[in-house]
Amino acid sequence: MVNIRPDEISGIIRKQIEQYDKGVRIVNVGTVLQVGDGIARIYGLDKVMAGELVEFEDGTVGIALNLESDNVGAVLMGEGLTTQEGSSVEATGKIAQIPVSDAYLGRVVNALAQPIDGKGQIPASESRLIESPAPGIISRQSVYEPMQTGLIAIDSMIPIGRGQRELIIGDRQTGKTAVAIDTILNQKGQDVVCVYVAIGQKASSVAQVVNTSEERGALGYTIVVAETANPPATLQYLAPYTGAALAEYSMYRKQHTLIIHDDLSKQAQAYRQMSLLLKRPPGREAYPGDVFHSHPRLLERAAKLSPELGGGSMTALPIVETQAGDVSAYIPTNVISITDGQIFLSADLFNAGIRPAINVGISVSRVGSAAQTKAMKQVAGKLKLELAQFAELEAFAQFASDLDRATQNQLARGQRLRELLKQSQSAPLTVEEQIATIYTGVNGYLDVLEIEQVKKFLVQLREYIVTNKPQFGEIVRSTKVFTERAEALLREAIKEHSELFSISGK
Ligand code: ATP
Ligand code: MG
């Protein structure tokens, strides 16, 4: 309940009477009744729209969210420390919007799209609403182009298409951000605009992401939207919508875009904080009922546009953090249900040294296989099956003491396949490198090696192919098919390299 003191009411009435013959300027000006915790209660903003920006006397900007019968509840996009009770509030008549332009590439901005990297103002002549409706059915077409992450485990078995929404989910410190950043690094030279939205993270982590992108030449095609753990919850809540608006700008200009929301759990927590302070009724896990609507509204904006609209795309990779692998909590289930699949990162795998820690068995991609290149399909088909059989066999083999020869061989193969999926951070592989790697594994060329040698062997093999069999890469790149000629070249390369490797090994 808002406590309205009688003298306050009489003051307001007196003011209204005084202003009576001055005309009707009152319409969109209100008075602050109460400010605190990033929330303001305002009296008198009669014609304000839901989601409209309001400006306080001290320059603080807020968004009117709760339109109640006797007051308006607004969230502040700032501390509001100098906002005073009784000061006036003006409705701006504008729904929250940000400036947009190509000059945003390579910049770090906050949730209001203001630069925070100290590189000066960003020129922009257009603006976009932070919240705009998702493209409808007619405006879309089905996903058919691949969005390569550069990670073998994903591109071969959980392929992602341009315009898809694929969730990255896992416990804390399981390499979620690493998967997303690798994907950005892998877009180099692919003409994809990347937007990385950091929500509620440590400033140092964001700085590290920016540095890595800069070092690897990825910042030039990337926009970073950062709201660290410090600022008001409102801005953390808005950051993903701002990122989506920036990506949309490029998408509607026929470009391919990739947006990463790191992470939506923290954004939902910010929204919970805002809602509770606004006294909206708490629901499950104290989240407000409409958190169920805020994430779909955001992720539906990712799309593959129809040819009439230019065929641009927005691929969304939202990240969600789980507690102890529990995917049945409120936010994880919600986001799982609205994405086109999920990449599950497991803490057990991560701690066992299997990195990226992708649990292939329970990860899925519902639309991406339509977008996988033919060449990749040709070699990857066997991989998933063999890994699944291996996982089953491995669990069973823990109980059996003496295994027959065939089982032992299958286990040895599985261990080597698992080894070939390991990749260091920031080391994405091209499609042809991935194909060469998988082919080597599923055709048993690694079976003769010790497990510890597999990684070294593959790294050297990929180098060997680039220097000695460049035609292999050319064929795969130009035709997108793993032709007989390509296979013959690859087999030669593996044979030659195996000989060199065994000599140098001795
Ligand atoms: P948080 O929950 O804190 O956001 P996260 O799940 O995003 O964590 P990352 O920050 O990406 O995880 O990675 C956690 C740690 O694991 C980092 O120190 C990172 O360098 C390391 N790491 C991630 N991927 C790999 C990899 N493929 N190989 C080796 N180390 C990795
Ligand atoms: Mg992270």
XYZ file of C-alpha atoms and ligand atoms in Angstrom:
538
model
C 0.000 0.000 0.000
C 1.183 3.453 -0.786
C 0.862 5.696 2.187
C -0.585 8.979 1.020
C -0.592 11.647 3.643
C -3.575 14.037 3.743
C -1.401 17.141 3.489
C 0.121 15.679 0.345
C -3.285 15.116 -1.190
C -4.481 18.552 -0.239
C -1.269 19.959 -1.713
C -1.948 18.237 -4.995
C -5.563 19.348 -5.022
C -4.539 22.901 -4.211
C -2.050 22.854 -7.079
C -4.671 21.549 -9.468
C -7.101 24.238 -8.451
C -4.411 26.869 -8.832
C -3.554 25.617 -12.272
C -7.166 25.223 -13.276
C -7.437 28.309 -15.427
C -3.936 27.876 -16.844
C -5.191 25.383 -19.396
C -4.618 21.691 -19.589
C -0.885 21.260 -19.310
C -1.377 18.663 -16.528
C -2.067 15.817 -18.899
C 1.351 14.270 -19.108
C 3.093 15.615 -16.075
C 2.953 13.827 -12.779
C 4.374 14.105 -9.292
C 6.710 11.696 -7.550
C 5.021 10.154 -4.529
C 7.724 7.734 -3.536
C 11.174 6.694 -4.759
C 13.329 3.827 -3.611
C 15.070 0.626 -4.700
C 14.964 1.732 -8.313
C 11.171 2.109 -8.276
C 9.111 5.291 -8.362
C 5.403 5.748 -7.672
C 3.995 8.631 -9.619
C 0.714 10.458 -9.257
C -0.989 12.177 -12.120
C 0.421 10.676 -15.267
C -3.047 10.191 -16.715
C -2.367 9.391 -20.327
C 0.868 7.452 -19.932
C 1.266 4.283 -22.003
C 2.496 0.984 -20.625
C 6.219 0.874 -21.350
C 6.450 4.605 -21.999
C 9.598 6.469 -21.014
C 9.170 9.061 -18.296
C 11.686 11.721 -17.401
C 12.235 12.974 -13.884
C 13.219 16.504 -12.981
C 16.815 15.492 -12.257
C 17.188 13.882 -15.687
C 16.737 10.281 -14.555
C 14.758 8.243 -17.058
C 12.294 5.556 -16.097
C 9.820 3.219 -17.744
C 6.170 3.208 -16.707
C 5.343 -0.433 -16.099
C 2.464 -0.611 -13.645
C -0.531 1.513 -14.557
C -2.676 1.325 -11.463
C -5.905 3.073 -10.597
C -4.357 5.650 -8.286
C -0.722 5.763 -9.333
C 1.845 4.723 -11.912
C 4.714 2.393 -10.978
C 7.878 3.135 -12.912
C 11.299 1.502 -12.849
C 14.295 3.806 -12.952
C 17.141 3.401 -15.395
C 19.627 4.877 -13.000
C 20.111 5.165 -9.269
C 17.574 7.977 -8.875
C 19.486 9.250 -5.865
C 18.704 12.869 -6.655
C 15.051 12.288 -7.473
C 12.949 14.019 -4.842
C 9.523 13.370 -3.511
C 7.110 15.882 -4.953
C 9.279 16.662 -7.975
C 7.650 16.541 -11.352
C 7.776 13.728 -13.901
C 7.158 14.195 -17.556
C 5.897 11.500 -19.896
C 7.911 11.590 -23.107
C 5.318 9.987 -25.349
C 7.941 7.511 -26.524
C 8.215 3.792 -25.951
C 11.765 2.750 -24.976
C 13.995 2.967 -28.017
C 17.668 3.099 -28.912
C 19.658 4.591 -31.770
C 20.972 2.052 -34.290
C 23.590 2.153 -37.051
C 26.474 0.247 -38.578
C 28.867 2.302 -36.474
C 27.962 0.095 -33.500
C 30.193 -2.689 -34.799
C 33.300 -3.058 -32.694
C 31.823 -1.089 -29.795
C 30.871 -1.870 -26.220
C 27.585 -0.293 -25.133
C 25.203 -0.431 -22.180
C 21.533 -1.393 -22.208
C 20.597 2.065 -23.476
C 23.032 1.637 -26.382
C 25.334 4.320 -24.972
C 29.043 3.667 -25.496
C 30.962 2.549 -22.398
C 34.286 1.771 -24.068
C 35.638 5.320 -24.000
C 35.911 5.497 -27.781
C 33.535 8.425 -28.138
C 30.022 8.892 -29.431
C 28.462 6.480 -31.908
C 26.883 8.238 -34.886
C 23.357 7.040 -35.667
C 20.517 8.492 -37.664
C 17.876 5.831 -37.091
C 16.308 4.387 -33.999
C 14.525 1.157 -33.150
C 12.128 0.190 -30.408
C 13.791 -1.964 -27.763
C 10.715 -4.173 -27.819
C 9.415 -4.807 -31.268
C 7.136 -7.572 -32.457
C 8.723 -10.745 -33.781
C 8.400 -11.421 -37.516
C 5.221 -13.355 -38.303
C 4.885 -16.609 -40.188
C 4.640 -15.017 -43.618
C 7.800 -13.015 -43.002
C 9.821 -16.153 -42.350
C 11.200 -19.125 -44.203
C 12.647 -22.338 -42.914
C 16.218 -22.483 -41.770
C 18.585 -23.887 -44.383
C 22.037 -22.324 -44.034
C 24.520 -23.612 -41.444
C 25.788 -21.477 -38.579
C 29.151 -23.109 -37.914
C 30.340 -22.976 -34.334
C 33.771 -24.403 -35.113
C 33.284 -27.074 -32.431
C 33.290 -30.594 -33.832
C 30.800 -31.964 -31.324
C 28.230 -29.308 -32.196
C 28.694 -28.933 -35.948
C 28.687 -32.673 -36.542
C 25.995 -33.891 -34.153
C 23.967 -30.883 -32.944
C 24.137 -28.656 -36.031
C 22.777 -25.127 -35.809
C 21.170 -23.273 -38.707
C 21.023 -19.553 -39.388
C 17.842 -18.238 -37.800
C 17.661 -20.990 -35.200
C 17.417 -20.562 -31.425
C 19.668 -23.003 -29.630
C 19.994 -22.945 -25.873
C 23.356 -23.440 -24.166
C 22.612 -24.815 -20.726
C 24.768 -26.092 -17.883
C 25.994 -25.548 -14.350
C 28.315 -22.729 -13.431
C 31.849 -22.923 -14.807
C 31.197 -25.592 -17.375
C 32.351 -23.624 -20.412
C 29.045 -22.093 -21.544
C 30.550 -18.728 -22.348
C 33.492 -20.436 -24.041
C 31.179 -22.227 -26.495
C 29.443 -18.960 -27.334
C 32.660 -16.984 -27.767
C 34.193 -19.714 -29.927
C 31.147 -19.406 -32.168
C 31.723 -15.666 -32.499
C 35.411 -16.210 -33.293
C 34.442 -18.757 -35.929
C 32.322 -16.193 -37.814
C 35.462 -14.408 -38.988
C 35.189 -13.755 -42.703
C 31.644 -15.185 -42.816
C 29.913 -11.806 -43.007
C 27.893 -12.382 -39.858
C 27.172 -9.549 -37.428
C 27.570 -10.805 -33.852
C 25.996 -9.313 -30.743
C 27.206 -10.490 -27.353
C 24.905 -9.479 -24.501
C 26.511 -9.796 -21.065
C 23.974 -9.648 -18.242
C 24.895 -9.399 -14.588
C 28.439 -10.624 -15.082
C 31.635 -9.427 -13.493
C 33.141 -6.472 -15.346
C 36.410 -8.404 -15.526
C 34.751 -11.305 -17.389
C 33.267 -8.908 -19.903
C 36.636 -7.211 -20.344
C 38.192 -10.597 -21.001
C 35.633 -11.379 -23.701
C 36.272 -8.020 -25.351
C 40.034 -8.572 -25.228
C 39.813 -12.067 -26.696
C 37.606 -10.824 -29.521
C 39.950 -7.961 -30.204
C 43.055 -10.142 -30.225
C 41.452 -12.635 -32.574
C 40.171 -9.959 -34.941
C 36.527 -10.633 -34.080
C 35.627 -7.285 -32.517
C 35.254 -5.634 -35.908
C 32.041 -7.551 -36.615
C 30.821 -7.749 -33.016
C 28.769 -5.482 -30.740
C 29.029 -6.058 -27.003
C 26.057 -5.011 -24.882
C 27.181 -5.149 -21.272
C 25.285 -4.605 -18.047
C 27.514 -5.884 -15.295
C 26.352 -7.025 -11.878
C 26.384 -3.451 -10.564
C 23.719 -1.385 -12.302
C 20.019 -1.265 -11.505
C 18.039 -4.399 -12.249
C 16.075 -2.518 -14.904
C 19.093 -2.188 -17.127
C 20.051 -5.852 -16.717
C 16.499 -6.741 -17.641
C 16.569 -4.532 -20.747
C 19.992 -5.527 -22.079
C 18.862 -8.562 -24.145
C 16.063 -6.572 -25.765
C 18.546 -3.864 -26.688
C 20.868 -6.499 -28.146
C 17.982 -7.938 -30.150
C 17.131 -4.478 -31.512
C 20.746 -3.988 -32.621
C 20.753 -7.396 -34.321
C 17.376 -6.716 -35.932
C 18.739 -3.579 -37.520
C 21.247 -5.698 -39.461
C 18.834 -8.572 -40.028
C 16.343 -6.328 -41.808
C 19.207 -5.074 -43.927
C 19.697 -8.546 -45.417
C 22.552 -9.531 -43.142
C 23.121 -12.653 -41.112
C 23.373 -12.021 -37.399
C 24.197 -14.012 -34.304
C 23.098 -12.952 -30.837
C 24.269 -14.433 -27.552
C 22.407 -13.788 -24.300
C 24.823 -14.544 -21.466
C 22.828 -15.363 -19.454
C 19.044 -15.368 -19.237
C 18.968 -16.772 -15.691
C 20.506 -13.558 -14.417
C 18.142 -11.520 -16.554
C 15.165 -13.383 -15.083
C 16.504 -12.694 -11.596
C 16.753 -8.993 -12.405
C 13.187 -9.080 -13.643
C 12.078 -10.882 -10.492
C 13.687 -8.178 -8.387
C 11.947 -5.434 -10.378
C 8.584 -7.166 -10.232
C 8.707 -7.840 -6.521
C 9.581 -4.202 -5.845
C 6.654 -3.178 -8.035
C 4.546 -5.483 -5.819
C 3.484 -7.703 -8.646
C 2.272 -11.053 -7.323
C 5.094 -13.616 -7.082
C 4.546 -17.012 -8.668
C 6.681 -20.147 -8.797
C 10.200 -19.582 -7.386
C 8.962 -16.018 -6.682
C 9.188 -15.138 -10.367
C 6.306 -13.015 -11.633
C 3.796 -14.786 -13.841
C 4.821 -12.939 -16.969
C 8.454 -14.085 -16.891
C 6.883 -16.896 -18.850
C 6.181 -14.354 -21.534
C 9.322 -12.243 -21.423
C 11.713 -14.898 -22.743
C 9.560 -16.112 -25.641
C 8.981 -12.487 -26.617
C 12.733 -12.055 -26.792
C 13.672 -15.298 -28.522
C 10.859 -15.227 -31.070
C 12.611 -12.239 -32.584
C 15.278 -14.600 -33.917
C 14.259 -15.615 -37.420
C 15.227 -16.509 -40.927
C 13.469 -13.852 -43.000
C 11.665 -14.607 -46.231
C 13.298 -13.739 -49.580
C 10.885 -10.784 -49.956
C 12.288 -9.285 -46.762
C 15.845 -9.850 -47.937
C 16.563 -13.234 -46.402
C 18.523 -11.900 -43.429
C 18.656 -13.964 -40.266
C 19.112 -13.772 -36.529
C 20.471 -16.851 -34.797
C 20.027 -16.736 -31.038
C 22.179 -18.640 -28.577
C 20.682 -17.936 -25.150
C 22.614 -19.246 -22.157
C 20.939 -20.535 -19.023
C 22.689 -21.611 -15.840
C 21.390 -24.629 -13.946
C 21.891 -25.576 -10.301
C 23.404 -29.059 -9.936
C 22.280 -30.025 -13.430
C 18.597 -29.497 -12.634
C 16.898 -28.714 -15.932
C 13.431 -28.943 -14.418
C 13.685 -25.619 -12.562
C 11.356 -22.855 -13.710
C 13.583 -20.792 -15.999
C 15.429 -23.747 -17.646
C 12.190 -25.588 -18.531
C 10.679 -22.404 -19.836
C 13.581 -21.586 -22.120
C 14.010 -25.221 -23.213
C 10.389 -25.229 -24.339
C 10.756 -22.185 -26.570
C 14.099 -22.912 -28.246
C 14.805 -25.244 -31.137
C 17.067 -27.466 -29.097
C 19.700 -27.321 -26.406
C 23.386 -27.932 -25.944
C 23.843 -29.445 -22.537
C 27.154 -28.894 -20.779
C 27.859 -31.243 -17.944
C 30.018 -30.512 -14.917
C 31.036 -34.180 -14.632
C 32.415 -34.217 -18.153
C 34.123 -30.869 -17.620
C 35.822 -32.115 -14.465
C 36.839 -35.341 -16.198
C 38.762 -33.209 -18.677
C 36.330 -33.685 -21.549
C 36.187 -30.124 -22.868
C 34.054 -28.713 -24.393
C 31.911 -30.637 -21.872
C 29.029 -31.262 -24.269
C 26.787 -34.129 -23.259
C 25.964 -35.363 -26.746
C 23.410 -37.887 -25.538
C 20.926 -35.353 -24.197
C 21.708 -32.424 -26.490
C 19.475 -31.924 -29.495
C 18.996 -29.585 -32.410
C 15.535 -29.738 -33.899
C 15.976 -27.758 -37.087
C 19.691 -27.536 -37.741
C 20.170 -30.843 -39.545
C 18.361 -29.325 -42.536
C 21.160 -26.791 -42.637
C 24.115 -29.145 -42.291
C 26.411 -29.305 -45.317
C 26.228 -32.516 -47.311
C 29.914 -33.184 -46.738
C 29.450 -33.102 -42.983
C 26.372 -35.324 -43.122
C 28.359 -37.898 -45.089
C 30.971 -38.391 -42.389
C 29.079 -37.464 -39.216
C 26.251 -39.975 -39.489
C 28.312 -42.799 -38.030
C 29.822 -40.682 -35.275
C 26.702 -40.118 -33.211
C 25.680 -43.772 -33.376
C 29.114 -45.041 -32.390
C 29.325 -42.608 -29.491
C 25.876 -43.618 -28.246
C 26.809 -47.294 -28.379
C 30.069 -46.534 -26.647
C 28.353 -44.671 -23.808
C 26.099 -47.661 -23.190
C 28.934 -50.150 -23.437
C 31.182 -48.153 -21.148
C 28.599 -48.115 -18.387
C 28.108 -51.853 -18.766
C 31.822 -52.657 -19.010
C 32.433 -51.266 -15.543
C 30.814 -54.393 -14.113
C 32.286 -57.002 -16.450
C 35.756 -58.343 -15.728
C 36.732 -60.132 -18.923
C 35.465 -58.637 -22.143
C 35.595 -60.313 -25.513
C 37.800 -58.982 -28.265
C 35.010 -57.238 -30.204
C 33.813 -55.378 -27.129
C 37.335 -54.313 -26.264
C 37.776 -52.973 -29.776
C 34.546 -51.067 -29.608
C 35.541 -49.529 -26.292
C 38.938 -48.547 -27.686
C 37.263 -46.933 -30.692
C 34.817 -45.036 -28.493
C 37.572 -43.685 -26.281
C 39.379 -42.338 -29.321
C 36.236 -40.791 -30.754
C 35.614 -39.043 -27.470
C 39.193 -37.840 -27.567
C 38.801 -36.355 -31.033
C 35.860 -34.250 -29.889
C 38.043 -32.466 -27.346
C 39.002 -28.967 -28.379
C 40.921 -26.210 -26.661
C 39.214 -22.929 -25.963
C 39.326 -20.333 -28.751
C 40.405 -22.886 -31.330
C 37.449 -23.315 -33.690
C 37.963 -25.612 -36.680
C 36.841 -25.137 -40.265
C 34.382 -27.566 -41.835
C 37.086 -29.330 -43.829
C 39.260 -29.730 -40.741
C 36.315 -31.178 -38.855
C 35.531 -33.582 -41.675
C 39.126 -34.776 -41.830
C 39.159 -35.266 -38.065
C 35.913 -37.220 -37.897
C 36.771 -39.348 -40.936
C 40.062 -40.339 -39.332
C 38.284 -41.428 -36.165
C 35.267 -43.308 -37.500
C 37.381 -45.205 -40.001
C 39.653 -46.576 -37.311
C 42.870 -44.775 -38.190
C 43.249 -43.698 -34.582
C 42.797 -47.187 -33.112
C 46.505 -47.956 -33.350
C 47.464 -44.889 -31.341
C 47.692 -44.503 -27.585
C 44.835 -42.326 -26.306
C 47.274 -39.643 -25.136
C 48.669 -39.353 -28.649
C 45.344 -38.779 -30.411
C 45.216 -35.024 -29.920
C 48.779 -34.445 -31.085
C 48.248 -36.727 -34.078
C 45.128 -34.849 -35.182
C 46.648 -31.403 -34.750
C 49.613 -32.427 -36.896
C 47.376 -34.155 -39.432
C 45.342 -31.012 -39.960
C 48.541 -29.042 -40.506
C 49.810 -31.725 -42.876
C 46.652 -31.532 -44.989
C 46.813 -27.754 -45.256
C 50.418 -27.797 -46.476
C 50.485 -31.008 -48.507
C 46.928 -31.655 -49.709
C 45.383 -28.211 -50.164
C 43.100 -29.586 -52.899
C 41.146 -31.483 -50.230
C 40.062 -28.283 -48.529
C 39.324 -26.614 -51.857
C 37.007 -29.424 -52.964
C 35.048 -29.456 -49.713
C 34.798 -25.670 -49.573
C 33.698 -25.219 -53.174
C 31.369 -28.207 -53.659
C 30.285 -28.692 -50.010
C 30.375 -32.399 -50.807
C 32.804 -35.052 -49.600
C 33.566 -36.336 -53.092
C 35.445 -39.519 -53.955
C 38.389 -37.412 -54.985
C 38.351 -35.621 -51.613
C 38.154 -38.945 -49.808
C 41.084 -40.334 -51.792
C 43.166 -37.248 -51.009
C 42.277 -37.466 -47.346
C 43.150 -41.156 -47.168
C 46.527 -40.471 -48.749
C 47.154 -37.675 -46.280
C 46.251 -39.836 -43.289
C 48.489 -42.674 -44.524
C 51.465 -40.423 -45.192
C 51.066 -38.614 -41.933
C 50.651 -41.855 -39.969
C 54.013 -43.053 -41.293
C 55.707 -39.780 -40.382
C 54.066 -39.835 -36.980
C 55.158 -43.364 -36.112
C 58.754 -42.573 -37.181
C 58.904 -39.361 -35.157
C 57.196 -41.169 -32.285
C 60.101 -43.617 -32.103
P 30.080 -19.124 -15.576
O 29.056 -20.004 -14.956
O 31.009 -18.533 -14.569
O 29.530 -18.138 -16.533
P 30.797 -20.668 -17.851
O 29.932 -21.868 -17.787
O 30.430 -19.584 -18.775
O 31.023 -20.106 -16.397
P 33.422 -20.459 -18.913
O 33.701 -19.177 -18.230
O 33.210 -20.434 -20.371
O 32.235 -21.214 -18.182
O 34.574 -21.506 -18.652
C 34.952 -21.888 -17.346
C 36.437 -22.168 -17.308
O 36.751 -23.274 -18.139
C 37.264 -21.004 -17.821
O 38.391 -20.868 -17.011
C 37.650 -21.428 -19.211
O 38.899 -20.892 -19.582
C 37.708 -22.938 -19.103
N 37.368 -23.594 -20.384
C 36.228 -23.430 -21.074
N 36.225 -24.172 -22.200
C 37.406 -24.817 -22.233
C 38.021 -25.735 -23.154
N 37.415 -26.146 -24.274
N 39.246 -26.198 -22.854
C 39.851 -25.801 -21.714
N 39.350 -24.941 -20.822
C 38.139 -24.445 -21.059
Mg 29.801 -17.612 -18.456
